[in-house]
């Protein structure tokens, strides 16, 4: 869980520092950790951020949207509501390009 928290903070810092080329690496590592050790409260955020990275870098909004939808579904299944605001906020970018 500590690694996921650290990576989530690192993702925010990379965004604000303008290190956009490194952005897909962080959520992909978070997804790997989630798949290996089980889902955590930060797993939905990882999937949503990865979907956004796909949308931002390749403008392939449909593929990015699939990850965003998965992140939102995981959020609804998670017993923790701590990250819900962040997940919804970060999902908005890709969703606005796909949903009417």
mmCIF file of C-alpha atoms in Angstrom:
data_model
loop_
_atom_site.group_PDB
_atom_site.id
_atom_site.type_symbol
_atom_site.label_atom_id
_atom_site.label_comp_id
_atom_site.label_asym_id
_atom_site.label_seq_id
_atom_site.Cartn_x
_atom_site.Cartn_y
_atom_site.Cartn_z
ATOM 1 C CA UNK A 1 0.000 0.000 0.000
ATOM 2 C CA UNK A 2 2.881 2.355 0.777
ATOM 3 C CA UNK A 3 4.346 1.819 -2.693
ATOM 4 C CA UNK A 4 0.988 2.662 -4.263
ATOM 5 C CA UNK A 5 0.716 5.852 -2.195
ATOM 6 C CA UNK A 6 4.232 6.873 -3.146
ATOM 7 C CA UNK A 7 3.598 6.232 -6.833
ATOM 8 C CA UNK A 8 0.308 8.163 -6.707
ATOM 9 C CA UNK A 9 2.104 11.198 -5.260
ATOM 10 C CA UNK A 10 4.937 10.779 -7.756
ATOM 11 C CA UNK A 11 2.411 10.805 -10.576
ATOM 12 C CA UNK A 12 1.048 14.158 -9.427
ATOM 13 C CA UNK A 13 4.552 15.590 -9.107
ATOM 14 C CA UNK A 14 5.527 14.358 -12.573
ATOM 15 C CA UNK A 15 2.463 16.056 -14.038
ATOM 16 C CA UNK A 16 3.194 19.396 -12.377
ATOM 17 C CA UNK A 17 6.912 19.168 -13.192
ATOM 18 C CA UNK A 18 6.086 18.714 -16.879
ATOM 19 C CA UNK A 19 7.547 15.203 -17.114
ATOM 20 C CA UNK A 20 4.747 14.064 -19.404
ATOM 21 C CA UNK A 21 6.836 11.420 -21.171
ATOM 22 C CA UNK A 22 7.222 9.553 -17.879
ATOM 23 C CA UNK A 23 3.555 9.733 -16.920
ATOM 24 C CA UNK A 24 2.447 6.368 -18.413
ATOM 25 C CA UNK A 25 5.190 4.531 -16.496
ATOM 26 C CA UNK A 26 3.824 5.398 -13.069
ATOM 27 C CA UNK A 27 0.219 4.186 -13.450
ATOM 28 C CA UNK A 28 1.415 1.122 -15.352
ATOM 29 C CA UNK A 29 3.643 0.218 -12.399
ATOM 30 C CA UNK A 30 0.690 0.777 -10.062
ATOM 31 C CA UNK A 31 -1.409 -1.561 -12.209
ATOM 32 C CA UNK A 32 1.346 -4.203 -12.098
ATOM 33 C CA UNK A 33 1.460 -3.970 -8.299
ATOM 34 C CA UNK A 34 -2.342 -4.237 -8.137
ATOM 35 C CA UNK A 35 -2.415 -7.311 -10.344
ATOM 36 C CA UNK A 36 0.399 -8.984 -8.418
ATOM 37 C CA UNK A 37 -0.619 -8.150 -4.845
ATOM 38 C CA UNK A 38 -4.339 -7.465 -5.145
ATOM 39 C CA UNK A 39 -6.443 -4.368 -5.532
ATOM 40 C CA UNK A 40 -6.152 -1.481 -3.093
ATOM 41 C CA UNK A 41 -7.989 1.798 -2.641
ATOM 42 C CA UNK A 42 -5.556 3.390 -5.127
ATOM 43 C CA UNK A 43 -5.993 0.785 -7.872
ATOM 44 C CA UNK A 44 -8.973 2.545 -9.503
ATOM 45 C CA UNK A 45 -6.925 5.742 -9.693
ATOM 46 C CA UNK A 46 -4.120 3.838 -11.432
ATOM 47 C CA UNK A 47 -6.445 2.518 -14.144
ATOM 48 C CA UNK A 48 -8.049 5.927 -14.678
ATOM 49 C CA UNK A 49 -4.681 7.674 -14.891
ATOM 50 C CA UNK A 50 -3.374 5.067 -17.328
ATOM 51 C CA UNK A 51 -6.455 5.590 -19.504
ATOM 52 C CA UNK A 52 -5.823 9.322 -19.440
ATOM 53 C CA UNK A 53 -2.198 8.785 -20.436
ATOM 54 C CA UNK A 54 -3.299 6.764 -23.448
ATOM 55 C CA UNK A 55 -5.803 9.453 -24.371
ATOM 56 C CA UNK A 56 -3.293 12.277 -23.962
ATOM 57 C CA UNK A 57 -0.330 10.705 -25.713
ATOM 58 C CA UNK A 58 -1.969 8.895 -28.613
ATOM 59 C CA UNK A 59 -5.339 10.671 -28.798
ATOM 60 C CA UNK A 60 -6.868 7.200 -28.832
ATOM 61 C CA UNK A 61 -9.781 8.105 -26.593
ATOM 62 C CA UNK A 62 -11.670 4.849 -27.107
ATOM 63 C CA UNK A 63 -8.822 2.699 -25.755
ATOM 64 C CA UNK A 64 -8.169 5.127 -22.909
ATOM 65 C CA UNK A 65 -11.872 5.104 -22.119
ATOM 66 C CA UNK A 66 -11.808 1.337 -21.571
ATOM 67 C CA UNK A 67 -9.249 1.795 -18.775
ATOM 68 C CA UNK A 68 -11.235 4.695 -17.343
ATOM 69 C CA UNK A 69 -14.397 2.571 -17.276
ATOM 70 C CA UNK A 70 -12.498 -0.228 -15.547
ATOM 71 C CA UNK A 71 -11.187 2.219 -12.947
ATOM 72 C CA UNK A 72 -14.687 3.566 -12.303
ATOM 73 C CA UNK A 73 -16.065 0.018 -11.959
ATOM 74 C CA UNK A 74 -13.306 -0.861 -9.483
ATOM 75 C CA UNK A 75 -14.062 2.321 -7.560
ATOM 76 C CA UNK A 76 -17.691 1.271 -7.157
ATOM 77 C CA UNK A 77 -16.633 -2.170 -5.878
ATOM 78 C CA UNK A 78 -14.069 -0.817 -3.432
ATOM 79 C CA UNK A 79 -15.179 -0.581 0.194
ATOM 80 C CA UNK A 80 -13.022 2.538 0.653
ATOM 81 C CA UNK A 81 -14.362 5.886 -0.524
ATOM 82 C CA UNK A 82 -11.152 7.806 0.170
ATOM 83 C CA UNK A 83 -10.053 8.152 -3.473
ATOM 84 C CA UNK A 84 -13.473 8.486 -5.129
ATOM 85 C CA UNK A 85 -13.157 12.235 -5.696
ATOM 86 C CA UNK A 86 -9.781 11.881 -7.362
ATOM 87 C CA UNK A 87 -10.933 8.982 -9.521
ATOM 88 C CA UNK A 88 -13.994 10.888 -10.735
ATOM 89 C CA UNK A 89 -11.962 14.057 -11.315
ATOM 90 C CA UNK A 90 -9.236 12.286 -13.292
ATOM 91 C CA UNK A 91 -11.749 10.300 -15.328
ATOM 92 C CA UNK A 92 -13.438 13.462 -16.593
ATOM 93 C CA UNK A 93 -10.817 14.283 -19.250
ATOM 94 C CA UNK A 94 -11.189 11.053 -21.203
ATOM 95 C CA UNK A 95 -14.912 10.769 -20.552
ATOM 96 C CA UNK A 96 -15.616 14.203 -22.050
ATOM 97 C CA UNK A 97 -14.111 13.027 -25.365
ATOM 98 C CA UNK A 98 -16.161 9.822 -25.540
ATOM 99 C CA UNK A 99 -19.425 10.243 -23.675
ATOM 100 C CA UNK A 100 -22.078 12.575 -25.101
#
